[in-house]
Coordinates of C-alpha atoms and ligand atoms in Angstrom, one line a residue:
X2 CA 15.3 100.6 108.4
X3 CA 13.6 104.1 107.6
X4 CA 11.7 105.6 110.1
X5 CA 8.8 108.1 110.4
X6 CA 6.4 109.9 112.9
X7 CA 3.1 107.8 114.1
X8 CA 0.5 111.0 113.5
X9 CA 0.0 112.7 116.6
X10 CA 1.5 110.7 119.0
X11 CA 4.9 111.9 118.0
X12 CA 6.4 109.0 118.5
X13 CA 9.3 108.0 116.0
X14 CA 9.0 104.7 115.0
X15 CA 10.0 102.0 112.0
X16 CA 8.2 102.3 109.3
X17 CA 8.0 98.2 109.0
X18 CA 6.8 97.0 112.5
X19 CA 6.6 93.4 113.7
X20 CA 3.0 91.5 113.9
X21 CA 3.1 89.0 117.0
X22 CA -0.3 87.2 116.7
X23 CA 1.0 84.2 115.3
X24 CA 3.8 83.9 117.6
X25 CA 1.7 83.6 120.4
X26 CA 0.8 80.1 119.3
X27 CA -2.9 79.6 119.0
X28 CA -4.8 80.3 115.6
X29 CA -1.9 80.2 113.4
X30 CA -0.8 76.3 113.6
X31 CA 1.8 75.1 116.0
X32 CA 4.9 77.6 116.5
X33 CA 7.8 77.3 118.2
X34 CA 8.8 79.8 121.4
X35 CA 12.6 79.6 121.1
X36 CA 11.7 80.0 116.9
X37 CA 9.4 83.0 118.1
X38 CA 12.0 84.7 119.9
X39 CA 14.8 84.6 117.5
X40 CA 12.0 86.4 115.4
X41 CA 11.9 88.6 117.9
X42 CA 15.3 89.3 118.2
X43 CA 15.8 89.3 114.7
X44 CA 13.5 92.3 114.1
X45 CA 14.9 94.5 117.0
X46 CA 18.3 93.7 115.2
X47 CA 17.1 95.2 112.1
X48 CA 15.6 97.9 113.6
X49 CA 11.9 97.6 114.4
X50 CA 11.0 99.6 117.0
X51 CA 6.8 98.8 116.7
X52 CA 5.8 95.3 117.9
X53 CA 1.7 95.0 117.4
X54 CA 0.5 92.6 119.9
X55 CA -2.7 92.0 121.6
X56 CA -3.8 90.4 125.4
X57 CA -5.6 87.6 123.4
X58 CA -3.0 86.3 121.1
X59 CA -2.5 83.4 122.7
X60 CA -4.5 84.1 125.5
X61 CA -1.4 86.5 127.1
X62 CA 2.0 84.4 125.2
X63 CA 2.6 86.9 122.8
X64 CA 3.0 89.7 125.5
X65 CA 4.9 87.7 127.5
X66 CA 7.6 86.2 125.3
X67 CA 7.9 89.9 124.0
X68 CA 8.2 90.8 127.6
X69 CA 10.9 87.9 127.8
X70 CA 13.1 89.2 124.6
X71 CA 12.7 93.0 125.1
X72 CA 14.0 92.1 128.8
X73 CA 17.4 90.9 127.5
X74 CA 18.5 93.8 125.8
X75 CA 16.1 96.7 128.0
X76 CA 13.2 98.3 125.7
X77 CA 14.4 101.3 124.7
X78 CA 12.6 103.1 122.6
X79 CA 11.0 100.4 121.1
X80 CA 6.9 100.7 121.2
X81 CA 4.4 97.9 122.1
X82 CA 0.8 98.3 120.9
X83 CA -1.3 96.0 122.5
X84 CA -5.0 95.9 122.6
X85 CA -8.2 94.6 124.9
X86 CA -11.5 94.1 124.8
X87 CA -11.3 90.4 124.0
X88 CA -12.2 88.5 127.3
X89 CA -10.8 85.6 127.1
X90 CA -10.1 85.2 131.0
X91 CA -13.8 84.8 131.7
X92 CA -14.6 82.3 129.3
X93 CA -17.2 79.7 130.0
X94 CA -16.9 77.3 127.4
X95 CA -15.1 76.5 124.1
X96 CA -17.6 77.5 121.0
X97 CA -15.8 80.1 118.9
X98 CA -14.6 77.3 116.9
X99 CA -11.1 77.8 116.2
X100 CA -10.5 81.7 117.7
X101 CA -10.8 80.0 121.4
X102 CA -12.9 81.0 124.4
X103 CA -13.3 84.4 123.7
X104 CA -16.2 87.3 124.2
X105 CA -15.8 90.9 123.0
X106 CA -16.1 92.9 126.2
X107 CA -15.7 96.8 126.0
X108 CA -17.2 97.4 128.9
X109 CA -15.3 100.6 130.7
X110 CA -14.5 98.6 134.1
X111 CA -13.2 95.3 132.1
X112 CA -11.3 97.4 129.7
X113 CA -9.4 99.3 132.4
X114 CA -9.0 96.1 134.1
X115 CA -7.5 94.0 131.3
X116 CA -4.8 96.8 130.7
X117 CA -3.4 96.4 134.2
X118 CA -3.3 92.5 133.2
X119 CA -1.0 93.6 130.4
X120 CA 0.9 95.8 132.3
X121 CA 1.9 92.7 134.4
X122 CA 2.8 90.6 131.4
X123 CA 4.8 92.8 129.5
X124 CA 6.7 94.4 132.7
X125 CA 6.3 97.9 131.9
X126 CA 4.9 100.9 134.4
X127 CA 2.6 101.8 131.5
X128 CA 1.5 100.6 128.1
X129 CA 2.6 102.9 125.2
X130 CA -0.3 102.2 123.0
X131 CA -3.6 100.7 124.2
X132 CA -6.1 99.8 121.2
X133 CA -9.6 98.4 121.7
X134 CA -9.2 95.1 119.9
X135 CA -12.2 95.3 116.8
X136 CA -15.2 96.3 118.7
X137 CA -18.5 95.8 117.2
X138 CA -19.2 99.4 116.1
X139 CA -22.5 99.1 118.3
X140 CA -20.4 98.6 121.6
X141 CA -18.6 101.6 121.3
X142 CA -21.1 104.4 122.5
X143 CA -22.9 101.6 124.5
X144 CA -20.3 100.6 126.9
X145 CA -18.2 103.3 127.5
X146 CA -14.4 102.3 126.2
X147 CA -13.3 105.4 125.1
X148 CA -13.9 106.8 128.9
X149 CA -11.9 103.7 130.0
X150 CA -9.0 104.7 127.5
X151 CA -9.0 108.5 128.9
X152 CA -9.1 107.6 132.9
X153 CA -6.1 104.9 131.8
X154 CA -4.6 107.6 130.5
X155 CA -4.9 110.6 133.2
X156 CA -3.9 107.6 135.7
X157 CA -0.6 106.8 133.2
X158 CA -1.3 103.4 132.5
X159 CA -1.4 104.0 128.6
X160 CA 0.5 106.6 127.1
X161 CA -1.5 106.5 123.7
X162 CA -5.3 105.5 123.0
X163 CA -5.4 103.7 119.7
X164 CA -8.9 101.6 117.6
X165 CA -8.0 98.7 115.7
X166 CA -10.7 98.6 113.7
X167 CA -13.2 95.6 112.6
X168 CA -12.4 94.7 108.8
X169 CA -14.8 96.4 106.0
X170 CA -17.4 98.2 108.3
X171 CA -16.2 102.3 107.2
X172 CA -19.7 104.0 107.1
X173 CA -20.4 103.7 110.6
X174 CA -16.5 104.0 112.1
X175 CA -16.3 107.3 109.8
X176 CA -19.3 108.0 111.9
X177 CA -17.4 107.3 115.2
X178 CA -14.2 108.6 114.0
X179 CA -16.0 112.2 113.5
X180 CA -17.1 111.7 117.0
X181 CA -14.2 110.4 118.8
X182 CA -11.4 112.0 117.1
X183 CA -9.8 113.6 120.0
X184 CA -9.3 110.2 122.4
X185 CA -7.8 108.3 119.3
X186 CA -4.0 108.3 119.0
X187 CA -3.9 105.3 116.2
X188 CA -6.0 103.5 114.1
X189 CA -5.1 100.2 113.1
X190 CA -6.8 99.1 109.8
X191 CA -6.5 96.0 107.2
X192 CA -5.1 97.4 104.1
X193 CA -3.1 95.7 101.5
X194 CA -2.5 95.2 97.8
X195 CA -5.4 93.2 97.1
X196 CA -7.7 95.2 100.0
X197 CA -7.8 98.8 99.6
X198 CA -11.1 99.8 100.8
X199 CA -9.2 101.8 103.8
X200 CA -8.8 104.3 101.1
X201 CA -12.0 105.3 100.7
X202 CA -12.9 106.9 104.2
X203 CA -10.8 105.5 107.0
X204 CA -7.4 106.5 105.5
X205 CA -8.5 109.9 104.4
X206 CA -10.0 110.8 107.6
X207 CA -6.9 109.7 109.8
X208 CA -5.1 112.3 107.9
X209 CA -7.0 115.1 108.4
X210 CA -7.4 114.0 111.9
X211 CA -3.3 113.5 112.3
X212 CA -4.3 109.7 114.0
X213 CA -1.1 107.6 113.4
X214 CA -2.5 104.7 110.7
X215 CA -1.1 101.0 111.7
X216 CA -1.4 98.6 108.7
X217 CA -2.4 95.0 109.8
X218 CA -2.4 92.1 107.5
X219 CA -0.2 93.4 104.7
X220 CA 0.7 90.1 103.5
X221 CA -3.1 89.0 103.6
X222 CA -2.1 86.3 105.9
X223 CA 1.1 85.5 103.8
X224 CA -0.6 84.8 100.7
X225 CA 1.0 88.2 99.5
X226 CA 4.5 86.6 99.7
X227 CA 3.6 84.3 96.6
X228 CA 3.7 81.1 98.2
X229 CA 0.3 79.9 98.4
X230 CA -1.3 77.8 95.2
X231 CA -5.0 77.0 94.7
X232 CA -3.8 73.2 96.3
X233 CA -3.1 75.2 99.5
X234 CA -4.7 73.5 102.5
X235 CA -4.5 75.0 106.1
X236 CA -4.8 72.6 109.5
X237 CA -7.9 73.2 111.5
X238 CA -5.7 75.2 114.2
X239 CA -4.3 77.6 111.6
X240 CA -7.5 80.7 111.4
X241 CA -7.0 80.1 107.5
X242 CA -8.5 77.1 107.0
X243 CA -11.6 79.8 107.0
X244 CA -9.9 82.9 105.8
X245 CA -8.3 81.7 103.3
X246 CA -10.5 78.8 102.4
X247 CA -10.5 77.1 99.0
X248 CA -13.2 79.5 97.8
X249 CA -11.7 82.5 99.3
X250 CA -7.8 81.1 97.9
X251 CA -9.6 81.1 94.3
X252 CA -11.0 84.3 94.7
X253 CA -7.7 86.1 95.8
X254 CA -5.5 84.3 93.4
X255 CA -7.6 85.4 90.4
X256 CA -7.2 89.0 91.8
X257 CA -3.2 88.5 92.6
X258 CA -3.0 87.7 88.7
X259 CA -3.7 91.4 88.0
X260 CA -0.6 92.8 90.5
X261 CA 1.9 90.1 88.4
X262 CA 3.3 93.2 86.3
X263 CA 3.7 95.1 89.2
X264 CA 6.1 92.2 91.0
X265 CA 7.4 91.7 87.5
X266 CA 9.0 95.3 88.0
X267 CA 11.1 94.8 90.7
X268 CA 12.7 91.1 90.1
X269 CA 15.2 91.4 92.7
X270 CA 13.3 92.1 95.3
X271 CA 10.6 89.3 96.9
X272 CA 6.9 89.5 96.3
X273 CA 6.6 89.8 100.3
X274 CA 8.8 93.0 100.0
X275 CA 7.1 95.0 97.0
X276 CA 3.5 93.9 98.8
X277 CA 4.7 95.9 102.0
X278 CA 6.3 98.7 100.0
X279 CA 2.4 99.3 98.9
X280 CA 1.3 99.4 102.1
X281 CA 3.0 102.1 103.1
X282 CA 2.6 104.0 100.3
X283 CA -0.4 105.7 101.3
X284 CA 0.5 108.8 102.6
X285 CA -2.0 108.2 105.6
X286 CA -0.1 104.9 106.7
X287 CA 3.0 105.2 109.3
X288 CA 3.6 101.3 109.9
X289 CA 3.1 98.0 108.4
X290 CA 2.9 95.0 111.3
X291 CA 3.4 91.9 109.0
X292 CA 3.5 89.0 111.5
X293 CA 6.6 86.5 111.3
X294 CA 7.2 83.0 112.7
X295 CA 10.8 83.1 111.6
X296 CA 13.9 85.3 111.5
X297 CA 14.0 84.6 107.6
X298 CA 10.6 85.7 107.5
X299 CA 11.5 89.1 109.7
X300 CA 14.7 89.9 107.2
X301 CA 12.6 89.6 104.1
X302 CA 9.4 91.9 105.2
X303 CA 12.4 94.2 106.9
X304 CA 14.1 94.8 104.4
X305 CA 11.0 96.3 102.5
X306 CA 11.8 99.4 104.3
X307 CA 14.5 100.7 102.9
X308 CA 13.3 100.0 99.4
X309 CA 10.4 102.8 100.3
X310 CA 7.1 103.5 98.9
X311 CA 6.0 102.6 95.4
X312 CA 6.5 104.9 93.0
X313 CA 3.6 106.4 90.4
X314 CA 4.2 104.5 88.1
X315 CA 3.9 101.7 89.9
X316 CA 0.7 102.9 91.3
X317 CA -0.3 103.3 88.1
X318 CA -0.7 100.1 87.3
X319 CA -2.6 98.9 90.2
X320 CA -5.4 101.1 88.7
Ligands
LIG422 N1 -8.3 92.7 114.7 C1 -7.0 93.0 114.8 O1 -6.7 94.0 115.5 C2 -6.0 92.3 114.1 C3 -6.4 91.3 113.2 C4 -5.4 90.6 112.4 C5 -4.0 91.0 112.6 N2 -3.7 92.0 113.5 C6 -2.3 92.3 113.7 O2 -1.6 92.5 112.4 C7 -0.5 91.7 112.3 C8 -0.3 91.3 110.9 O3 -1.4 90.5 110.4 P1 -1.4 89.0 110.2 O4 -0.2 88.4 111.0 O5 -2.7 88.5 110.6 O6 -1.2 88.7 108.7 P2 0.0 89.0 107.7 O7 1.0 89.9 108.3 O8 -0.6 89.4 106.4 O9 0.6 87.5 107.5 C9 1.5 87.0 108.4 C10 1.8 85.5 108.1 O10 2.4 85.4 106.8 C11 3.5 84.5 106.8 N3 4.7 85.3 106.4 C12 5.1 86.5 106.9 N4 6.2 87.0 106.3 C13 6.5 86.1 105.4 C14 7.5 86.0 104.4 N5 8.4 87.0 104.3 N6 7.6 84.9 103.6 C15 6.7 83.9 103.7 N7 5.7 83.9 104.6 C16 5.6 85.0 105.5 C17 3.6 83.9 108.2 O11 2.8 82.7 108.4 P3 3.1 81.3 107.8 O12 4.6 81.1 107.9 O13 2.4 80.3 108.7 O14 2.6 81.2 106.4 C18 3.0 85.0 109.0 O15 2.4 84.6 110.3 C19 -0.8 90.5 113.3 O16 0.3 89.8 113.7 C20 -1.4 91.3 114.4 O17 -0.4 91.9 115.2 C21 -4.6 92.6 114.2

């Protein structure tokens, strides 16, 4: 597993990380805990040291069976990124149709208050990094997160401040990101083979800004491993039954046709590993997060590390 520094935090970390969204069992179709954890397990053992989680995923599961396997073996220097701002704890009904009871809240008072909820779940004296979970660009100056993130901080309850970022919005985070520069440790961002539009603004700016950059969705929800066909049908529990819908599934599949020379290059190695290697090829990006249900699925995306970044050529022919 290679490693490298996450931007300004200094923190040393893997440079293929461990997405736990779909092991904390809602959205994704049903999982198994005792599955979950030997995915778990089975990225720690090949040298992951950044697990990507978030208080909603599964309203609080995925913290806590991370809290459950990391307490087996002690933490070390392993880094949990978790992230608020999605209130599910004061839900009043169910109507976000498949996402579950959930309100954006970035409210200063809520966000500082839903950190010391994670702090209990995952059984650490502070969080290492906190990232507001997508905001609505609009909330941001409005409701006062970014104070909530520095008084967490002076108090040590987060060591680092991070912004996952809302998919596809870049003028007006660039906008924020000029602002803001200073509280934000890490920016997470969706970036992979088929959607690159992080390049244009978000990526470059984290640079010059040193942020550390935190891939999400480098598999595009694991149609980037190859194993999806325009006949692929998702349950209504599993969050792709709209985000890869059939429409969406055509769409990305005609695109995926144009990276086939690219996958044809490295036969030996799985689609899943050559679509991570891209991700962190951009010299802005630290860390991909692929999520994994399995421990076969964990030594496949793992092992995309030490194959490293793309090369040129390669590059070349993504155009
Ligand atoms: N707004 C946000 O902040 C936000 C949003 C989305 C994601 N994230 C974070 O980013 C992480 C990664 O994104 P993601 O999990 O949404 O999407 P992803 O990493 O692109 O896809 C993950 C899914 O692909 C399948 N998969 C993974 N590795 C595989 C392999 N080697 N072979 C075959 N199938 C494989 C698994 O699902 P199946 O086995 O069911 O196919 C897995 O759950 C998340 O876990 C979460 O931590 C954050």
């Amino acid at each position: 597993m290679q490693t490298t520094i996450l931007g300004k935090t200094g923190l040393r970390v893997s440079t293929i990380g461990f997405g736990a969204w779909a092991i904390g069992g809602t959205n994704w179709g049903p999982t198994d805990d005792a599955i979950s954890k030997a995915a778990l397990r089975a990225a720690l053992d090949r040298g992951v040291t950044l697990i990507d989680t978030a208080d909603v995923y599964g309203f609080g599961h995925s913290e806590e069976l991370i809290a459950a396997v990391l307490s087996e073996r002690g933490k070390g220097e392993v880094i949990i990124a978790t992230k608020a701002g999605n209130d599910f704890y004061h839900a009043q009904n169910e109507d976000d149709a498949g996402y579950g009871p959930i309100r954006q809240n970035m409210a200063k008072d809520y966000i500082i208050w839903a950190a010391e909820q994670s702090i209990r779940r995952l059984k650490v004296e502070a969080l290492d990094i906190l990232q507001l979970h997508s905001p609505d660009t609009n909330r941001l100056d409005r409701d006062e997160p970014w104070e909530a993130l520095s008084i967490l901080k002076k108090a040590g309850k987060i060591r680092f401040a991070g912004w996952s970022v809302q998919s596809f919005k870049e003028t007006e985070q660039a906008f924020l990101l000029q602002r803001y520069h200073e509280v934000i440790d890490t920016l997470q961002v969706r970036y992979n083979i088929l959607e690159r539009e992080a390049e244009r603004v978000l990526l470059p700016m984290a640079q010059q800004y040193g942020v550390g950059v935190i891939v999400r969705i480098p598999l595009l929800f694991g149609l980037l491993t190859g194993k999806f066909n325009r006949q692929s049908r998702f349950s209504s529990d599993d969050h792709r039954h709209m985000n890869l819908s059939p429409e969406k599934l055509e769409n990305y599949l005609d695109q995926l046709e144009k990276i086939e020379p690219l996958y044809a290059r490295y036969p030996d190695q799985s689609k899943a590993q050559v679509s991570l290697r891209f991700c962190i090829s951009h010299p802005a990006c630290h860390v991909a997060i692929p999520g994994a249900k399995t421990p076969e699925q964990v030594a496949d995306n793992c092992a995309a590390s030490d194959f490293g970044p793309l090369t040129t050529e390669d590059l070349a022919i993504l155009g």
